[in-house]
């Protein structure tokens, strides 16, 4: 080996050293690197979560979007409630009218039945009246007659037709007419058969003789 070769080897093996006198804090350097890494990771993860929410997580809904839907649903419920209320009121009124009609028909049917029975008993009452006029209403027969009269009275049967009553063509049937200076209007001067009513219903008119003013 020559001297030139030794000189070249010495130059090749000589190291270059750079000296920087600025002080570097190892903790600060590590913290900066960690913060940058965290920021980078957070930014990447946040973007991923914003784009794809986790499975099963609740997606927030704006309250302003809920209000129109709730208002429409509330109006629908109110409309249905009003409709059902009107139906209930109509059914209640129909049922009340039905009950009134049934009660009225029942009362009318009962009155007709009672009237038919009492009409069949009127000839018996006429015989009792004739017996009373002739003085034959005595003894046990008088007790039976009084009991029958009391029962028919409780059922609503009312007798009418007396001498001196004003003549009423709706309640009296005139079988004789005469004139008299003692009356100032048509008057019943004789009663051949008494009439009867059942409540407001006329069962039989009275047979009378009528005197007209002269």
Coordinates of N, CA and C in Angstrom, one line a residue:
X1 N 0.9 -1.2 0.0 CA 0.0 0.0 0.0 C 0.9 1.2 0.0
X2 N 0.5 2.2 -0.8 CA 1.3 3.4 -0.9 C 0.8 4.5 0.0
X3 N 1.6 5.5 0.1 CA 1.2 6.7 1.0 C 0.0 7.3 0.5
X4 N -0.2 7.3 -0.9 CA -1.5 7.9 -1.4 C -2.7 7.2 -1.0
X5 N -2.5 5.9 -1.0 CA -3.7 5.1 -0.6 C -4.0 5.3 0.9
X6 N -3.0 5.4 1.8 CA -3.3 5.7 3.2 C -4.0 7.0 3.3
X7 N -3.6 8.0 2.5 CA -4.2 9.3 2.6 C -5.7 9.3 2.2
X8 N -6.0 8.5 1.2 CA -7.4 8.4 0.7 C -8.3 7.7 1.7
X9 N -7.7 6.7 2.4 CA -8.5 6.0 3.4 C -8.8 6.9 4.6
X10 N -7.9 7.7 4.9 CA -8.1 8.6 6.1 C -9.2 9.6 5.8
X11 N -9.2 10.1 4.5 CA -10.3 11.1 4.1 C -11.7 10.4 4.1
X12 N -11.7 9.1 3.6 CA -13.0 8.4 3.5 C -13.6 8.1 4.8
X13 N -12.8 7.8 5.8 CA -13.3 7.4 7.1 C -13.6 8.6 8.0
X14 N -13.3 9.8 7.7 CA -13.5 10.9 8.5 C -15.0 11.3 8.6
X15 N -15.6 11.4 9.8 CA -17.1 11.7 9.9 C -17.3 13.2 9.9
X16 N -18.5 13.5 9.4 CA -18.9 14.9 9.5 C -19.9 15.1 10.7
X17 N -19.6 16.0 11.5 CA -20.3 16.3 12.7 C -21.0 17.7 12.7
X18 N -22.3 17.8 12.9 CA -23.1 19.1 12.9 C -23.5 19.4 14.3
X19 N -23.1 20.5 14.8 CA -23.4 20.8 16.2 C -24.5 21.9 16.2
X20 N -25.6 21.7 16.9 CA -26.7 22.6 17.1 C -26.9 22.9 18.6
X21 N -26.6 24.1 18.9 CA -26.6 24.5 20.3 C -27.9 24.8 20.9
X22 N -29.1 24.7 20.1 CA -30.5 24.9 20.6 C -30.9 23.7 21.5
X23 N -31.5 24.0 22.6 CA -31.9 23.0 23.5 C -33.3 22.5 23.1
X24 N -33.4 21.2 23.1 CA -34.7 20.5 22.8 C -35.2 19.8 24.0
X25 N -36.5 20.1 24.4 CA -37.1 19.4 25.5 C -37.7 18.1 25.1
X26 N -37.2 17.0 25.6 CA -37.7 15.7 25.1 C -39.2 15.5 25.4
X27 N -39.6 16.1 26.6 CA -41.0 15.9 27.0 C -41.9 16.7 26.0
X28 N -41.5 17.9 25.7 CA -42.3 18.8 24.8 C -42.4 18.1 23.4
X29 N -41.3 17.5 23.0 CA -41.3 16.9 21.7 C -42.2 15.7 21.6
X30 N -42.1 14.9 22.7 CA -43.0 13.8 22.7 C -44.5 14.2 22.8
X31 N -44.8 15.2 23.6 CA -46.2 15.7 23.8 C -46.7 16.2 22.5
X32 N -45.9 16.9 21.7 CA -46.3 17.5 20.4 C -46.7 16.4 19.5
X33 N -45.8 15.3 19.5 CA -46.1 14.2 18.6 C -47.3 13.5 19.0
X34 N -47.5 13.3 20.3 CA -48.7 12.7 20.8 C -50.0 13.4 20.5
X35 N -49.9 14.8 20.6 CA -51.1 15.6 20.4 C -51.4 15.6 18.9
X36 N -50.4 15.6 18.1 CA -50.7 15.6 16.6 C -51.3 14.3 16.2
X37 N -50.8 13.2 16.9 CA -51.4 11.9 16.5 C -52.8 11.7 17.0
X38 N -53.1 12.3 18.2 CA -54.5 12.3 18.7 C -55.4 13.1 17.9
X39 N -54.9 14.3 17.4 CA -55.7 15.1 16.6 C -56.0 14.4 15.3
X40 N -55.0 13.8 14.7 CA -55.2 13.1 13.4 C -56.2 12.0 13.6
X41 N -56.0 11.2 14.7 CA -56.9 10.1 14.9 C -58.3 10.5 15.2
X42 N -58.5 11.6 16.0 CA -59.8 12.2 16.3 C -60.5 12.6 15.1
X43 N -59.7 13.4 14.2 CA -60.4 13.9 13.0 C -60.8 12.8 12.1
X44 N -60.0 11.8 12.0 CA -60.4 10.7 11.1 C -61.6 9.9 11.7
X45 N -61.5 9.6 13.0 CA -62.6 8.9 13.7 C -63.9 9.7 13.7
X46 N -63.8 11.0 14.0 CA -65.0 11.8 14.0 C -65.7 11.9 12.7
X47 N -64.9 12.0 11.6 CA -65.5 12.0 10.3 C -66.2 10.7 10.0
X48 N -65.6 9.6 10.4 CA -66.2 8.3 10.2 C -67.5 8.1 11.0
X49 N -67.5 8.6 12.2 CA -68.7 8.5 13.0 C -69.8 9.4 12.5
X50 N -69.5 10.6 12.0 CA -70.5 11.5 11.4 C -71.1 10.9 10.2
X51 N -70.3 10.2 9.4 CA -70.8 9.6 8.2 C -71.6 8.3 8.4
X52 N -71.1 7.5 9.4 CA -71.8 6.2 9.7 C -72.1 6.1 11.2
X53 N -73.3 6.4 11.7 CA -73.6 6.3 13.1 C -73.5 4.8 13.5
X54 N -73.2 4.6 14.7 CA -73.1 3.2 15.3 C -74.5 2.5 15.2
X55 N -74.5 1.2 15.0 CA -75.7 0.4 14.9 C -76.4 0.4 16.3
X56 N -77.7 0.6 16.3 CA -78.5 0.7 17.5 C -78.5 2.0 18.2
X57 N -77.7 3.0 17.7 CA -77.7 4.3 18.3 C -79.0 5.1 17.9
X58 N -79.5 5.9 18.8 CA -80.7 6.7 18.4 C -80.3 7.9 17.6
X59 N -81.0 8.1 16.5 CA -80.7 9.3 15.7 C -81.5 10.5 16.2
X60 N -80.9 11.5 16.6 CA -81.7 12.7 17.1 C -82.6 13.3 16.1
X61 N -83.8 13.6 16.6 CA -84.8 14.3 15.7 C -85.1 15.7 16.2
X62 N -85.1 16.6 15.3 CA -85.4 18.0 15.7 C -86.8 18.1 16.2
X63 N -87.0 18.9 17.4 CA -88.3 19.1 17.9 C -89.2 19.8 17.0
X64 N -88.6 20.7 16.1 CA -89.5 21.4 15.2 C -90.1 20.5 14.2
X65 N -89.5 19.3 13.9 CA -90.0 18.4 13.0 C -91.1 17.6 13.6
X66 N -91.1 17.4 15.0 CA -92.1 16.6 15.7 C -93.4 17.4 15.8
X67 N -93.4 18.7 15.9 CA -94.6 19.5 16.2 C -95.7 19.3 15.1
X68 N -95.4 19.4 13.8 CA -96.5 19.2 12.8 C -97.1 17.9 12.9
X69 N -96.3 16.8 13.1 CA -96.8 15.5 13.2 C -97.7 15.3 14.4
X70 N -97.3 15.8 15.6 CA -98.1 15.7 16.8 C -99.4 16.5 16.7
X71 N -99.3 17.7 16.0 CA -100.5 18.5 15.9 C -101.5 17.8 15.0
X72 N -101.1 17.2 13.9 CA -102.0 16.5 13.0 C -102.6 15.3 13.7
X73 N -101.8 14.6 14.5 CA -102.3 13.4 15.2 C -103.4 13.9 16.3
X74 N -103.1 15.0 17.0 CA -104.0 15.5 18.0 C -105.3 15.9 17.3
X75 N -105.3 16.6 16.2 CA -106.5 17.0 15.5 C -107.3 15.8 15.1
X76 N -106.6 14.7 14.6 CA -107.3 13.5 14.2 C -108.0 12.9 15.4
X77 N -107.3 12.8 16.6 CA -107.9 12.3 17.8 C -109.1 13.1 18.3
X78 N -109.0 14.4 18.2 CA -110.1 15.3 18.6 C -111.3 15.1 17.6
X79 N -111.1 15.0 16.4 CA -112.2 14.8 15.4 C -112.9 13.4 15.7
X80 N -112.1 12.4 15.9 CA -112.7 11.1 16.3 C -113.5 11.2 17.6
X81 N -113.0 11.9 18.6 CA -113.7 12.0 19.8 C -115.0 12.8 19.7
X82 N -115.0 13.8 18.9 CA -116.2 14.6 18.6 C -117.3 13.7 17.9
X83 N -116.8 12.9 17.0 CA -117.7 12.0 16.2 C -118.3 11.0 17.1
X84 N -117.5 10.4 18.0 CA -118.1 9.4 18.9 C -119.0 10.1 19.9
X85 N -118.7 11.3 20.4 CA -119.6 12.0 21.3 C -121.0 12.3 20.6
X86 N -121.0 12.7 19.4 CA -122.2 13.0 18.7 C -123.0 11.7 18.5
X87 N -122.3 10.6 18.2 CA -123.0 9.3 18.1 C -123.6 8.9 19.4
X88 N -122.9 9.1 20.5 CA -123.5 8.7 21.8 C -124.7 9.6 22.2
X89 N -124.6 10.9 21.9 CA -125.7 11.8 22.1 C -126.9 11.4 21.3
X90 N -126.7 11.0 20.0 CA -127.8 10.6 19.2 C -128.5 9.3 19.7
X91 N -127.6 8.4 20.1 CA -128.2 7.1 20.6 C -128.9 7.3 21.9
X92 N -128.4 8.2 22.7 CA -129.1 8.5 24.0 C -130.4 9.1 23.8
X93 N -130.5 10.1 22.8 CA -131.8 10.8 22.5 C -132.8 9.8 21.9
X94 N -132.3 8.9 21.0 CA -133.2 7.9 20.4 C -133.7 6.9 21.5
X95 N -132.8 6.5 22.4 CA -133.3 5.6 23.5 C -134.3 6.3 24.4
X96 N -134.1 7.6 24.7 CA -135.1 8.3 25.5 C -136.4 8.4 24.8
X97 N -136.4 8.7 23.5 CA -137.6 8.8 22.8 C -138.3 7.4 22.7
X98 N -137.5 6.4 22.6 CA -138.1 5.1 22.5 C -138.7 4.7 23.8
X99 N -138.1 5.0 24.9 CA -138.7 4.7 26.2 C -140.0 5.5 26.4
X100 N -140.0 6.8 26.0 CA -141.2 7.6 26.1 C -142.4 7.0 25.3
X101 N -142.0 6.6 24.1 CA -143.0 6.0 23.2 C -143.5 4.7 23.8
X102 N -142.6 3.8 24.3 CA -143.1 2.6 24.9 C -143.9 2.8 26.1
X103 N -143.6 3.7 26.9 CA -144.4 4.0 28.1 C -145.7 4.5 27.7
X104 N -145.8 5.4 26.7 CA -147.1 5.9 26.2 C -147.9 4.9 25.6
X105 N -147.3 4.0 24.8 CA -148.1 2.9 24.3 C -148.6 1.9 25.3
X106 N -147.7 1.7 26.3 CA -148.1 0.7 27.4 C -149.3 1.3 28.2
X107 N -149.2 2.6 28.5 CA -150.3 3.3 29.2 C -151.6 3.2 28.4
X108 N -151.5 3.5 27.1 CA -152.7 3.5 26.2 C -153.3 2.1 26.1
X109 N -152.4 1.1 26.0 CA -152.9 -0.3 26.0 C -153.6 -0.7 27.3
X110 N -153.0 -0.3 28.4 CA -153.6 -0.6 29.7 C -155.0 0.2 29.9
X111 N -155.0 1.4 29.4 CA -156.3 2.1 29.4 C -157.4 1.5 28.6
X112 N -157.0 1.0 27.4 CA -157.9 0.3 26.5 C -158.5 -0.9 27.2
X113 N -157.6 -1.7 27.8 CA -158.0 -2.9 28.4 C -158.9 -2.6 29.6
X114 N -158.5 -1.7 30.4 CA -159.4 -1.3 31.5 C -160.7 -0.8 31.0
X115 N -160.7 0.0 30.0 CA -161.9 0.6 29.4 C -162.9 -0.5 28.9
X116 N -162.3 -1.6 28.3 CA -163.1 -2.7 27.8 C -163.8 -3.4 28.9
X117 N -163.0 -3.6 30.0 CA -163.6 -4.3 31.2 C -164.7 -3.5 31.8
X118 N -164.4 -2.2 32.0 CA -165.4 -1.3 32.6 C -166.7 -1.2 31.8
X119 N -166.5 -1.1 30.5 CA -167.6 -1.0 29.6 C -168.5 -2.2 29.7
X120 N -167.9 -3.4 29.9 CA -168.7 -4.6 30.1 C -169.5 -4.5 31.4
X121 N -169.0 -3.8 32.4 CA -169.7 -3.7 33.7 C -170.7 -2.6 33.7
X122 N -170.8 -1.8 32.7 CA -171.8 -0.6 32.8 C -173.2 -1.1 32.9
X123 N -173.7 -2.1 32.2 CA -175.1 -2.6 32.4 C -175.4 -3.0 33.9
X124 N -174.4 -3.6 34.5 CA -174.5 -4.0 35.9 C -174.7 -2.7 36.8
X125 N -173.9 -1.7 36.5 CA -174.0 -0.4 37.2 C -175.3 0.3 37.0
X126 N -175.9 0.1 35.7 CA -177.2 0.7 35.5 C -178.3 0.0 36.3
X127 N -178.2 -1.3 36.5 CA -179.1 -2.1 37.3 C -179.0 -1.6 38.7
X128 N -177.8 -1.4 39.2 CA -177.6 -0.9 40.6 C -178.3 0.5 40.8
X129 N -178.2 1.4 39.7 CA -178.8 2.7 39.8 C -180.3 2.6 39.9
X130 N -180.9 1.7 39.1 CA -182.3 1.6 39.1 C -182.8 1.0 40.4
X131 N -182.1 0.0 40.9 CA -182.4 -0.5 42.2 C -182.3 0.5 43.3
X132 N -181.4 1.4 43.3 CA -181.3 2.4 44.3 C -182.4 3.4 44.2
X133 N -182.9 3.7 42.9 CA -184.0 4.7 42.7 C -185.3 4.1 43.3
X134 N -185.5 2.8 43.2 CA -186.7 2.2 43.6 C -186.6 1.7 45.1
X135 N -185.5 1.9 45.7 CA -185.4 1.5 47.1 C -185.1 0.1 47.3
X136 N -184.7 -0.6 46.3 CA -184.4 -2.1 46.4 C -183.0 -2.4 46.8
X137 N -182.2 -1.4 46.9 CA -180.8 -1.6 47.2 C -180.6 -1.7 48.7
X138 N -180.9 -2.9 49.3 CA -180.8 -3.2 50.7 C -180.2 -4.5 51.0
X139 N -179.8 -4.7 52.2 CA -179.2 -6.0 52.6 C -177.9 -6.3 52.0
X140 N -177.6 -7.6 51.8 CA -176.3 -8.0 51.2 C -176.0 -7.4 49.8
X141 N -177.1 -7.3 49.1 CA -177.0 -6.8 47.7 C -176.4 -5.3 47.8
X142 N -176.8 -4.6 48.7 CA -176.3 -3.2 48.9 C -174.8 -3.2 49.1
X143 N -174.3 -4.1 50.0 CA -172.9 -4.2 50.2 C -172.1 -4.6 49.0
X144 N -172.6 -5.5 48.2 CA -172.0 -5.9 46.9 C -171.9 -4.7 46.0
X145 N -173.1 -4.0 45.9 CA -173.1 -2.8 45.0 C -172.2 -1.7 45.4
X146 N -172.0 -1.5 46.7 CA -171.1 -0.5 47.1 C -169.7 -0.9 46.8
X147 N -169.4 -2.2 47.0 CA -168.0 -2.7 46.8 C -167.7 -2.5 45.3
X148 N -168.6 -2.9 44.4 CA -168.4 -2.8 43.0 C -168.2 -1.3 42.6
X149 N -169.0 -0.5 43.1 CA -168.8 0.9 42.8 C -167.5 1.5 43.2
X150 N -167.0 1.1 44.4 CA -165.7 1.5 44.9 C -164.6 1.0 44.1
X151 N -164.7 -0.2 43.6 CA -163.6 -0.8 42.8 C -163.5 -0.1 41.4
X152 N -164.6 0.1 40.8 CA -164.6 0.8 39.5 C -164.2 2.3 39.7
X153 N -164.5 2.9 40.8 CA -164.0 4.2 41.0 C -162.5 4.3 41.1
X154 N -161.9 3.3 41.8 CA -160.4 3.2 41.9 C -159.7 3.0 40.5
X155 N -160.4 2.4 39.6 CA -159.9 2.1 38.3 C -160.0 3.4 37.4
X156 N -160.7 4.4 37.9 CA -160.8 5.7 37.2 C -162.1 5.9 36.5
X157 N -163.1 5.1 36.8 CA -164.4 5.2 36.2 C -165.2 6.3 37.0
X158 N -165.7 7.3 36.2 CA -166.4 8.4 36.8 C -167.8 8.5 36.1
X159 N -168.9 8.6 36.9 CA -170.2 8.7 36.4 C -170.6 10.2 36.3
X160 N -171.4 10.6 35.3 CA -171.9 12.0 35.2 C -173.3 11.9 34.6
X161 N -174.0 13.0 34.7 CA -175.3 13.1 34.2 C -176.3 13.3 35.4
X162 N -176.6 14.6 35.7 CA -177.6 14.9 36.7 C -178.6 15.9 36.2
X163 N -179.8 15.9 36.8 CA -180.8 16.9 36.4 C -180.2 18.3 36.7
X164 N -180.5 19.2 35.8 CA -180.0 20.6 35.9 C -178.6 20.8 35.3
X165 N -178.0 19.8 34.8 CA -176.7 20.0 34.1 C -176.9 20.7 32.8
X166 N -176.0 21.7 32.4 CA -176.1 22.2 31.1 C -175.9 21.2 30.0
X167 N -176.7 21.2 29.0 CA -176.6 20.2 27.9 C -175.3 20.4 27.2
X168 N -174.5 19.3 27.0 CA -173.3 19.3 26.3 C -173.4 18.2 25.2
X169 N -173.4 18.5 24.0 CA -173.6 17.5 23.0 C -172.4 16.5 22.9
X170 N -171.3 16.9 23.4 CA -170.1 16.0 23.4 C -170.2 15.0 24.5
X171 N -171.1 15.2 25.5 CA -171.2 14.3 26.7 C -172.6 13.7 26.9
X172 N -173.6 14.4 26.3 CA -175.0 14.0 26.5 C -175.6 13.6 25.1
X173 N -176.5 12.7 25.2 CA -177.3 12.2 24.1 C -178.7 12.6 24.4
X174 N -179.3 13.5 23.6 CA -180.7 14.0 23.9 C -181.6 13.0 23.2
X175 N -182.6 12.5 24.0 CA -183.6 11.6 23.4 C -185.0 12.3 23.4
X176 N -185.0 13.5 24.0 CA -186.3 14.2 24.1 C -186.0 15.7 24.2
X177 N -186.8 16.6 23.6 CA -186.7 18.0 23.6 C -188.0 18.6 24.1
X178 N -187.9 19.7 24.8 CA -189.1 20.5 25.2 C -188.6 21.9 25.5
X179 N -189.6 22.8 25.7 CA -189.3 24.1 26.0 C -189.7 24.4 27.4
X180 N -189.0 25.4 28.1 CA -189.4 25.7 29.4 C -189.0 27.2 29.7
X181 N -189.8 27.8 30.5 CA -189.5 29.2 30.9 C -188.6 29.3 32.0
X182 N -188.3 28.1 32.6 CA -187.4 28.1 33.8 C -185.9 28.0 33.5
X183 N -185.6 27.8 32.2 CA -184.2 27.7 31.8 C -183.8 28.8 30.9
X184 N -182.5 29.2 31.0 CA -182.0 30.2 30.1 C -181.1 29.7 29.0
X185 N -180.8 28.4 29.1 CA -180.0 27.7 28.1 C -180.4 26.2 28.1
X186 N -180.0 25.5 27.0 CA -180.4 24.1 27.0 C -179.9 23.3 28.2
X187 N -180.9 22.7 28.9 CA -180.5 22.1 30.2 C -181.1 20.7 30.2
X188 N -180.4 19.8 30.9 CA -180.8 18.4 31.1 C -181.9 18.4 32.2
X189 N -183.1 18.1 31.9 CA -184.2 18.1 32.8 C -184.5 16.7 33.3
X190 N -184.1 15.7 32.6 CA -184.3 14.3 33.0 C -183.1 13.5 32.5
X191 N -182.7 12.5 33.4 CA -181.6 11.6 33.0 C -182.1 10.2 33.0
X192 N -182.1 9.6 31.8 CA -182.6 8.2 31.7 C -181.5 7.2 31.9
X193 N -180.3 7.6 31.7 CA -179.1 6.7 31.9 C -177.9 7.6 32.1
X194 N -177.2 7.3 33.1 CA -176.0 8.1 33.4 C -174.8 7.7 32.4
X195 N -174.0 8.7 32.2 CA -172.8 8.5 31.3 C -171.6 8.2 32.2
X196 N -170.5 7.7 31.5 CA -169.3 7.4 32.3 C -168.1 7.8 31.4
X197 N -167.0 8.2 32.2 CA -165.7 8.5 31.6 C -164.6 7.8 32.3
X198 N -163.6 7.5 31.6 CA -162.4 6.9 32.1 C -161.2 7.8 31.9
X199 N -160.9 8.6 32.9 CA -159.9 9.7 32.8 C -160.5 10.7 31.9
X200 N -159.8 11.0 30.8 CA -160.2 12.0 29.8 C -161.1 11.3 28.7
X201 N -161.2 10.0 28.7 CA -161.9 9.3 27.7 C -163.3 9.1 28.0
X202 N -164.2 9.3 27.0 CA -165.6 9.1 27.2 C -165.9 7.7 26.9
X203 N -166.4 7.0 27.9 CA -166.8 5.6 27.6 C -168.3 5.5 27.1
X204 N -169.2 6.3 27.6 CA -170.5 6.3 27.2 C -171.2 7.6 27.5
X205 N -172.0 8.2 26.6 CA -172.7 9.5 26.9 C -173.9 9.2 27.7
X206 N -174.4 10.2 28.3 CA -175.6 10.1 29.2 C -176.8 10.3 28.3
X207 N -177.9 9.6 28.6 CA -179.1 9.7 27.9 C -180.0 10.7 28.7
X208 N -180.4 11.8 28.1 CA -181.1 12.9 28.8 C -182.2 13.4 28.0
X209 N -183.1 14.1 28.7 CA -184.2 14.9 28.1 C -183.8 16.4 28.2
X210 N -183.9 17.1 27.2 CA -183.4 18.5 27.2 C -184.5 19.5 27.1
X211 N -184.4 20.6 27.9 CA -185.4 21.6 27.9 C -184.7 22.9 27.3
X212 N -185.3 23.5 26.3 CA -184.7 24.7 25.7 C -185.5 25.9 26.2
X213 N -184.8 27.1 26.2 CA -185.6 28.3 26.6 C -186.7 28.6 25.7
X214 N -187.8 29.2 26.2 CA -188.9 29.6 25.4 C -188.6 30.8 24.6

